[in-house]
XYZ file of C-alpha atoms in Angstrom:
413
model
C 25.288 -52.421 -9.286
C 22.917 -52.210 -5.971
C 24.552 -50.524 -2.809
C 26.250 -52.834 -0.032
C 24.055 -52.435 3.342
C 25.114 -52.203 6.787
C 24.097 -52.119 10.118
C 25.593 -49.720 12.669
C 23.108 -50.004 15.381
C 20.383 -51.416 17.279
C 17.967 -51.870 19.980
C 15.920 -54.371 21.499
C 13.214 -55.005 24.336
C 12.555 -58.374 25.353
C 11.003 -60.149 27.509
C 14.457 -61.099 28.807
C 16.077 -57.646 29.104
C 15.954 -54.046 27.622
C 19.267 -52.775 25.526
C 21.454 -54.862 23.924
C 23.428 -56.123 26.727
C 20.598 -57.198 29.024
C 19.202 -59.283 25.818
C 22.807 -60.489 24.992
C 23.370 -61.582 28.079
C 20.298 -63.528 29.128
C 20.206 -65.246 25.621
C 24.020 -66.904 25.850
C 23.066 -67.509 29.965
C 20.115 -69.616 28.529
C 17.936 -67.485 30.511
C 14.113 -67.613 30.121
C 11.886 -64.027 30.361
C 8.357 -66.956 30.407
C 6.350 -66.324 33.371
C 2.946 -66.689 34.469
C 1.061 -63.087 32.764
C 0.656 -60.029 35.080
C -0.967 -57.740 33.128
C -3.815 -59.418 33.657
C -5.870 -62.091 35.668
C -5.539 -65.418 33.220
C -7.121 -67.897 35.512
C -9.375 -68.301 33.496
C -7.473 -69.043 30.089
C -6.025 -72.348 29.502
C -2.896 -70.626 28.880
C -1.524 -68.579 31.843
C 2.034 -67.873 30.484
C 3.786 -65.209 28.307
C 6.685 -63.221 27.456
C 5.625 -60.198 29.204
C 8.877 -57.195 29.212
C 9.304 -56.319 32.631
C 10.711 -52.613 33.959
C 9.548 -51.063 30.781
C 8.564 -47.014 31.751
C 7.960 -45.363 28.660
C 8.614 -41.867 30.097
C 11.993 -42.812 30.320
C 12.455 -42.872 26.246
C 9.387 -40.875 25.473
C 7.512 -36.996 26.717
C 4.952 -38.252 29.086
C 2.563 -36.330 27.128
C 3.181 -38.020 23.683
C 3.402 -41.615 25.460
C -0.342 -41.086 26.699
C -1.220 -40.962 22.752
C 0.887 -44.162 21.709
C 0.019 -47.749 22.176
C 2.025 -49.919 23.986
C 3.525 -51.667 20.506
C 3.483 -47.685 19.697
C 5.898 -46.950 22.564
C 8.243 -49.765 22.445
C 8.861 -48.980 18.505
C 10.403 -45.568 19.429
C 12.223 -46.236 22.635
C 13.657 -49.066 20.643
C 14.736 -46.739 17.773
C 16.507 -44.018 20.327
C 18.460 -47.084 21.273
C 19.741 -48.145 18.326
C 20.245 -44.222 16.869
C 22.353 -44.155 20.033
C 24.230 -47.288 19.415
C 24.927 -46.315 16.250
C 26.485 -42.803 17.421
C 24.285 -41.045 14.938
C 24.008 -37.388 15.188
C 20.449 -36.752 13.882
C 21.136 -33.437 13.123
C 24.334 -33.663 11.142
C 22.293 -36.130 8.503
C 19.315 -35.673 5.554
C 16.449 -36.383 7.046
C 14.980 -36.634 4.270
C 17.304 -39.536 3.358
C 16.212 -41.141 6.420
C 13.153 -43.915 6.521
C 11.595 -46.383 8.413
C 10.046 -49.757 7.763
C 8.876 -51.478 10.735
C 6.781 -54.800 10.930
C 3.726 -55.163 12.918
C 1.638 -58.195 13.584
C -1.627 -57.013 14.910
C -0.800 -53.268 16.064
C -2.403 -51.558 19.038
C -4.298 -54.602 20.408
C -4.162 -52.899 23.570
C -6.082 -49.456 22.808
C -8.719 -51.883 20.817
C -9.353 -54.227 23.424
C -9.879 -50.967 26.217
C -11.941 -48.766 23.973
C -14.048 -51.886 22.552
C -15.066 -51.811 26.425
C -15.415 -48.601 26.439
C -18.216 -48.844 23.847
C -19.777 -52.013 25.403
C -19.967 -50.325 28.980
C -20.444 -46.482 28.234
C -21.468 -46.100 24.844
C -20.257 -44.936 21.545
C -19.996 -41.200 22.755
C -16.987 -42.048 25.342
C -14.590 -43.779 23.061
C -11.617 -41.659 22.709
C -11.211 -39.727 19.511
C -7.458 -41.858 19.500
C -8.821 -45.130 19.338
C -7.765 -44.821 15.503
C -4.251 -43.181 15.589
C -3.591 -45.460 18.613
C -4.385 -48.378 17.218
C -3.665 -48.824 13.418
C -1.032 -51.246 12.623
C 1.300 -48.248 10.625
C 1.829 -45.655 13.754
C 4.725 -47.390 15.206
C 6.652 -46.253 11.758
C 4.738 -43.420 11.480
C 5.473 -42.115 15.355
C 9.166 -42.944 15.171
C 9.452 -41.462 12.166
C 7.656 -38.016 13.957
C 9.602 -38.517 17.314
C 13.325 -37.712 14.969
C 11.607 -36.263 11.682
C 12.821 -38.802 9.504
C 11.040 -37.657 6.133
C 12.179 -40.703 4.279
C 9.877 -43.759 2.956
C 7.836 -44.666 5.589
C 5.190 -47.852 6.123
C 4.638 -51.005 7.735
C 4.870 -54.771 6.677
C 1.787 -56.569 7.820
C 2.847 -60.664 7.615
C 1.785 -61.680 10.920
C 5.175 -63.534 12.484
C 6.962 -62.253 9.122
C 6.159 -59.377 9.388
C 9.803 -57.655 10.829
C 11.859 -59.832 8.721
C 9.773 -58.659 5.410
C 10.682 -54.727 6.870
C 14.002 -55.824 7.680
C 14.139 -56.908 3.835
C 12.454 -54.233 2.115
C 14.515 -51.517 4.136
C 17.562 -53.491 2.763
C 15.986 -53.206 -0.836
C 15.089 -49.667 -0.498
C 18.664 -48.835 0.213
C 20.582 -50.924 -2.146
C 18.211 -49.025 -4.820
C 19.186 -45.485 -3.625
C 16.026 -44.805 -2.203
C 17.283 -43.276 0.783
C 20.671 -43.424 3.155
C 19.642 -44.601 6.456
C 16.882 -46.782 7.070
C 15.102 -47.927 10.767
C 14.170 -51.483 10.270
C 12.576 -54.263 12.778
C 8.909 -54.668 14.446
C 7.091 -53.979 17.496
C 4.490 -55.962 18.996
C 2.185 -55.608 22.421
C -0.304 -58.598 21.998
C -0.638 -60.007 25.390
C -4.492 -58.809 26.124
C -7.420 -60.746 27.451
C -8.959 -60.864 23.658
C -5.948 -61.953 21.833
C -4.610 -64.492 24.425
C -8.048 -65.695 24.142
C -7.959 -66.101 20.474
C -4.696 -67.928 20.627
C -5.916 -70.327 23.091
C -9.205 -70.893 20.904
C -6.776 -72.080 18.258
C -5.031 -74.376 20.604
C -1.875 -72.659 19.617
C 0.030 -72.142 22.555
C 1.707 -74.391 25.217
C -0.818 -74.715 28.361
C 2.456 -75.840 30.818
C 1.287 -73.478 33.173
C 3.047 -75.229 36.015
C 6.080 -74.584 34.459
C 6.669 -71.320 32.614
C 10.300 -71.458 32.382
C 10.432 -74.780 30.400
C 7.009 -74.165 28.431
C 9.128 -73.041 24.893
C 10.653 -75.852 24.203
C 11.589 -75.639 20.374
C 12.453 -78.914 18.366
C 11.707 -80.706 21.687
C 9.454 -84.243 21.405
C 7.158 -82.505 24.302
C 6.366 -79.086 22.737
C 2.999 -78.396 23.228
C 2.595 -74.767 21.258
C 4.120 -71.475 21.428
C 4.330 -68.915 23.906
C 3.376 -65.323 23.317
C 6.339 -62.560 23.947
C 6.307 -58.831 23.895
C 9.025 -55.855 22.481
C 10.764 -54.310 19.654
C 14.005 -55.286 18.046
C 15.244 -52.295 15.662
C 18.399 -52.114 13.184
C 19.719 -48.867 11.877
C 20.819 -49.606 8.403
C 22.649 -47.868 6.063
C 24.282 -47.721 2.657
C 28.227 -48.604 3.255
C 29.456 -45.101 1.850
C 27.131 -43.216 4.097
C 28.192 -45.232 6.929
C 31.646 -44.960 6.121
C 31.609 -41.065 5.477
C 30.165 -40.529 8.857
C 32.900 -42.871 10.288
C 30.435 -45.378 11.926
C 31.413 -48.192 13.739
C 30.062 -51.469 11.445
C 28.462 -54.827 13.357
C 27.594 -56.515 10.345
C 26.250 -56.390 6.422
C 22.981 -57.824 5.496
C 23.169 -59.191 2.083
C 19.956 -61.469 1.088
C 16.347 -61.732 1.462
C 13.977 -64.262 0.132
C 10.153 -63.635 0.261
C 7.902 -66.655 -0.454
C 3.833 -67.619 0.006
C 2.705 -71.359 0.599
C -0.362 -70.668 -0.926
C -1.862 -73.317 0.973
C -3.688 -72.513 4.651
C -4.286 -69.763 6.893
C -2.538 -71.026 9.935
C -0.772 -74.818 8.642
C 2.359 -74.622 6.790
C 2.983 -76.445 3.909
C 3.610 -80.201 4.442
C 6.514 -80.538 2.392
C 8.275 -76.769 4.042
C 7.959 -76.384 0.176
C 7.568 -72.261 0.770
C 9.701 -72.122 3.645
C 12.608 -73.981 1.613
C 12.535 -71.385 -1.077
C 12.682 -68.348 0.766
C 15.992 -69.504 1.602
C 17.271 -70.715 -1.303
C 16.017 -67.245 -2.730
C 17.919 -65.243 0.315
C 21.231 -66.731 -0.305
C 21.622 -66.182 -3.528
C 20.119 -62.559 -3.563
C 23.258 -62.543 -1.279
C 25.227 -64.261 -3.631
C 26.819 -66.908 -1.654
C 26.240 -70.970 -1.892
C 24.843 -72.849 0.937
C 28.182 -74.316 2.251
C 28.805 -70.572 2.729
C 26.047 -70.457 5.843
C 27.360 -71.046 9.047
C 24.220 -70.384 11.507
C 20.331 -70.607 11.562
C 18.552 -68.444 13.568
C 14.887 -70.707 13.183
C 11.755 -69.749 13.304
C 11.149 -72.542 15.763
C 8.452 -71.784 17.640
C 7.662 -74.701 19.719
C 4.812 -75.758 17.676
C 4.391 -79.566 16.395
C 4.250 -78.759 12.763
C 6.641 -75.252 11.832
C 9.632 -77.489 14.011
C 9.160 -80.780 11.832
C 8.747 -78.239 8.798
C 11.444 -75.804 9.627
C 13.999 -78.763 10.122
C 12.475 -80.563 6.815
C 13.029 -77.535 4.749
C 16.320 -76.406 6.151
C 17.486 -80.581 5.267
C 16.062 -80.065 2.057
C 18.081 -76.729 1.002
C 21.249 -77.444 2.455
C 21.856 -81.294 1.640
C 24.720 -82.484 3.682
C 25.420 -79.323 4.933
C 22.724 -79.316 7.409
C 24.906 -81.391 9.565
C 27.248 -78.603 10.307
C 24.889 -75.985 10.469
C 24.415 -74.781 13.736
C 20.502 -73.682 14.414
C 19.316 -72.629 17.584
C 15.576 -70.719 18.395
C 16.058 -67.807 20.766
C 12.326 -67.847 21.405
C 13.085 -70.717 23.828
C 13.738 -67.810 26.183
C 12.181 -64.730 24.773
C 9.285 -66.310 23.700
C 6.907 -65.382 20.338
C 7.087 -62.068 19.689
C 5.018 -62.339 16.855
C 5.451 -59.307 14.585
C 8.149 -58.740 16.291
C 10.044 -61.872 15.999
C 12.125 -61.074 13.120
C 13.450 -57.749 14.786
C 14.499 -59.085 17.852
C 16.072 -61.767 15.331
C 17.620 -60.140 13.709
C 19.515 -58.368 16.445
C 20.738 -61.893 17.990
C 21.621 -62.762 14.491
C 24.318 -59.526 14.320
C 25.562 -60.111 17.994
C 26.217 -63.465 17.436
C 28.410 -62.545 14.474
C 30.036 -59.914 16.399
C 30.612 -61.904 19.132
C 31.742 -65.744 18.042
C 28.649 -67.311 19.928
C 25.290 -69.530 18.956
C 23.107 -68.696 21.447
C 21.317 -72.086 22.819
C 18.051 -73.565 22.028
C 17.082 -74.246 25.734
C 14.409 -76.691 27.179
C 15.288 -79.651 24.534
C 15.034 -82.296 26.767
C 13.293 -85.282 24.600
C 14.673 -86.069 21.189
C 12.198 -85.675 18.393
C 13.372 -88.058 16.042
C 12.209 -85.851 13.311
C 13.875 -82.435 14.288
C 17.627 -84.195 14.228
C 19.989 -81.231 13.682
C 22.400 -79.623 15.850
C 20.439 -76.916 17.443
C 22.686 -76.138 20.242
C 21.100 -77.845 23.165
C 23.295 -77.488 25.534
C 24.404 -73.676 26.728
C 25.783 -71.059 23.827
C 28.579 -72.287 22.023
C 31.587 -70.397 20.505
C 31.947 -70.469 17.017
C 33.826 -68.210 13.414
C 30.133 -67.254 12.194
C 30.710 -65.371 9.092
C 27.554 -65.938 7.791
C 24.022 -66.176 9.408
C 20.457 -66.208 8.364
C 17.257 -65.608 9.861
C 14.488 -67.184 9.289
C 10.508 -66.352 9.849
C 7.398 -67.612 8.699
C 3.688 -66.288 9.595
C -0.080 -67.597 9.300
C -1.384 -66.827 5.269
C 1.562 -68.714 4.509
C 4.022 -65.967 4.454
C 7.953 -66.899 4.650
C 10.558 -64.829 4.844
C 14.483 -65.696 5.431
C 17.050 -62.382 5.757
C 21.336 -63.128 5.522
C 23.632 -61.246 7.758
C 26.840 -61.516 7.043
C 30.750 -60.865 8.622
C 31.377 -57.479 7.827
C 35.007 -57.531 5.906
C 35.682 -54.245 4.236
C-alpha cells in the first residue's frame, strides 16, 4: 500500500504579494498584481502588461554573493523554499537530508541571463560572455540551487511541460513519496519570463491580451471579451511529506494531496484539443489515483487563462467529466489577478488550492463582465465565497499538449 502525502508548508511570490498572507489576502480581496511592465521599456510591443512581483530583494532570502550567480527564476525558487521550510517549522538539521528532495517545474528557465549574455555576444563578442551563462541559465538550477542552499541530497530534477510544468513536479514529488523514495519532498515551479525576447515571442503568437489601457481588467478568464493571457512572474513551493514523517516530527498538517493525472493531446504545439479530449482525462485519471468519485470534488482551481480556446475547452472538458455535477462545482482562475505564471502556474496553484481548503473560501474569478455563452459554470464571479471544501483539484495544461490535474484534499486523520 503507497504512503499517504501531506503538506505542512509553503511559500509563494506573486505578482500580488510575497508570503502566504500577502497572496491570501489579495486573491479573496479580488485584487489584481497586472500592470503596465517596468522592467523594461514595452512601447514598442503590442502588449505592454504583465504580472511583474514587486518588492522582491533577493538579499533578503539569499548571500548577496550566491544571488549574483542565480537567475532571477533561480532566486525566487529558493527564497520561496526558505518560506515554506519555515512555514512548515522544519528544523533542517534535526532531519535526513538525504531523505530530502526536490522537484520543481520550470517553463523556460533563466530567460533573463540568456537574453543579457546573447547581447553580450552580439555587442562585445564571444570572449565577454560570462563563464555562468550556463549554470545561470539551464532550466534544472532552480532544483539544483535549492537543493545546495539546505543540502537536501534527495532526488533532485526538474519537470519541463511549459504551463504544466509545476503541477507535473507537484505530482511526481507526490509519487516519489508514496513509493518510499524519500521523506520530505520540495515541490512547485519558478518562473522569470518577462524579457524583451520572450514578451516578444508571445506577442508574435498573438497570445496575450493587448488591453494596454487597462491592465487591471486585461485577465479576464471565461469572460466573452478575453483577448489572451497575461504573463506573471514567482514561485509557489509545497513542502511535502509522507504522513508518518510528518506526524513523528509533530507538524502542523494544511492538507493531503491524493491524485494526479498526466495526459498528452497528441495533437498541436500550442492548440488544445477541440474536444478537451486530453484535458478531460487527466482528471478523470487524478481522481481516481485519489480514489474518490466525481461527486466527491467540491472546487476547480482552472487553468483558465483568458485565452479564447483553453476557457471554451477547460469548461467543455470539466462538463464532460463531471456530468451534472458541474453545476455545483465551484471553479474560479486565480490568474485573473496573478496573472500567467507559466511554469510556475501550478505552484502558485497549488498553494491557493491548500489555503482555500484551510480556510472555507473560493477565491473569485475577477473581470467576468460579459457572459460567454459557452463557458456557463459557476466560476465565482462575484468576490470569494465561503464554502466546506473538502476536496479540490488543480488543473494545468501547457503548449505540446501536456495536461496535468493534481487533488488536494481535507486533511482528516
Amino acid at each position: 500500500m503507497s504512503k499517504r502525502v501531506v503538506i505542512t508548508g509553503m511559500g509563494a511570490i506573486t505578482p500580488v504579494g510575497i508570503g502566504l498572507e500577502k497572496f491570501w489576502s489579495a486573491l479573496t480581496d479580488g485584487v489584481s498584481g497586472i500592470d503596465k511592465i517596468s522592467s523594461f521599456d514595452p512601447s514598442d510591443y503590442k502588449t505592454q502588461i504583465a504580472g511583474e512581483v514587486k518588492d522582491f530583494t533577493p538579499s533578503d532570502y539569499i548571500n548577496k554573493k550566491e544571488a549574483r550567480r542565480m537567475d532571477r527564476f533561480t532566486q525566487f525558487a529558493v527564497a520561496a523554499t526558505g518560506m515554506a521550510f519555515k512555514h512548515a517549522e522544519m528544523d533542517l538539521n534535526k532531519i535526513k537530508k538525504d531523505r530530502v528532495g526536490v522537484i520543481l517545474g520550470s517553463g523556460i528557465g533563466g530567460m533573463d541571463t540568456l537574453w543579457q549574455q546573447s547581447k553580450t555576444l552580439i555587442n562585445r563578442g564571444p570572449g565577454r560572455v560570462s563563464p555562468l551563462l550556463v549554470p545561470m541559465m539551464i532550466a534544472n538550477m532552480g532544483a539544483g540551487q535549492v537543493a545546495i542552499s539546505y543540502g537536501l541530497q534527495g532526488p533532485n530534477l526538474t519537470a519541463v511541460s511549459a504551463c504544466a510544468s509545476s503541477n507535473n513536479a507537484i505530482g511526481d514529488a507526490c509519487k516519489a513519496l508514496q513509493h518510499g523514495d524519500a521523506d520530505v519532498m520540495v515541490a512547485g515551479g519558478t518562473e522569470a519570463p518577462i524579457t524583451p525576447l520572450s514578451v516578444a515571442g508571445f506577442c508574435a503568437m498573438k497570445a496575450m491580451s493587448t488591453r494596454n489601457d487597462e491592465p487591471k481588467k486585461a485577465s479576464r478568464p471565461f469572460d466573452a471579451e478575453r483577448d489572451g493571457f497575461v504573463m506573471g512572474e514567482g514561485a509557489g513551493i509545497l513542502i511535502l511529506e509522507t504522513l508518518e514523517h510528518a506526524q513523528a516530527r509533530g507538524a502542523k498538517i494544511y492538507a493531503e494531496i491524493v491524485g494526479y493525472g498526466s495526459t498528452c493531446d497528441a495533437y498541436h504545439i500550442t492548440a488544445p484539443d477541440p474536444e478537451g479530449d486530453g484535458a478531460a482525462r487527466a482528471m478523470q485519471i487524478a481522481i481516481a489515483d485519489g480514489g474518490l468519485k466525481t461527486e466527491d470534488v467540491d472546487y476547480i482551481n482552472a487553468h483558465g487563462t483568458s485565452t479564447m480556446l483553453n476557457d471554451k475547452l477547460e469548461t467543455m472538458a470539466i462538463k464532460r467529466v463531471f456530468g451534472e455535477h458541474a453545476r455545483k462545482l465551484s471553479v474560479s482562475s486565480t490568474k485573473s489577478m496573478t496573472g500567467h505564471l507559466l511554469g510556475a502556474a501550478g505552484g502558485v496553484e497549488a498553494v491557493a488550492c491548500v489555503l482555500a481548503i484551510v480556510n472555507g473560501v473560493v477565491p473569485p474569478t475577477i473581470n467576468y463582465e460579459v457572459p460567454d455563452p459557452e463557458c456557463d459554470l459557476d466560476y465565482t464571479t462575484n468576490g470569494a465565497r465561503e464554502r466546506d471544501i473538502k476536496v479540490a483539484i488543480s488543473n494545468s495544461l501547457g503548449f505540446g499538449g501536456h495536461n496535468v490535474t493534481t487533488v488536494y484534499k481535507k486533511y482528516e486523520g
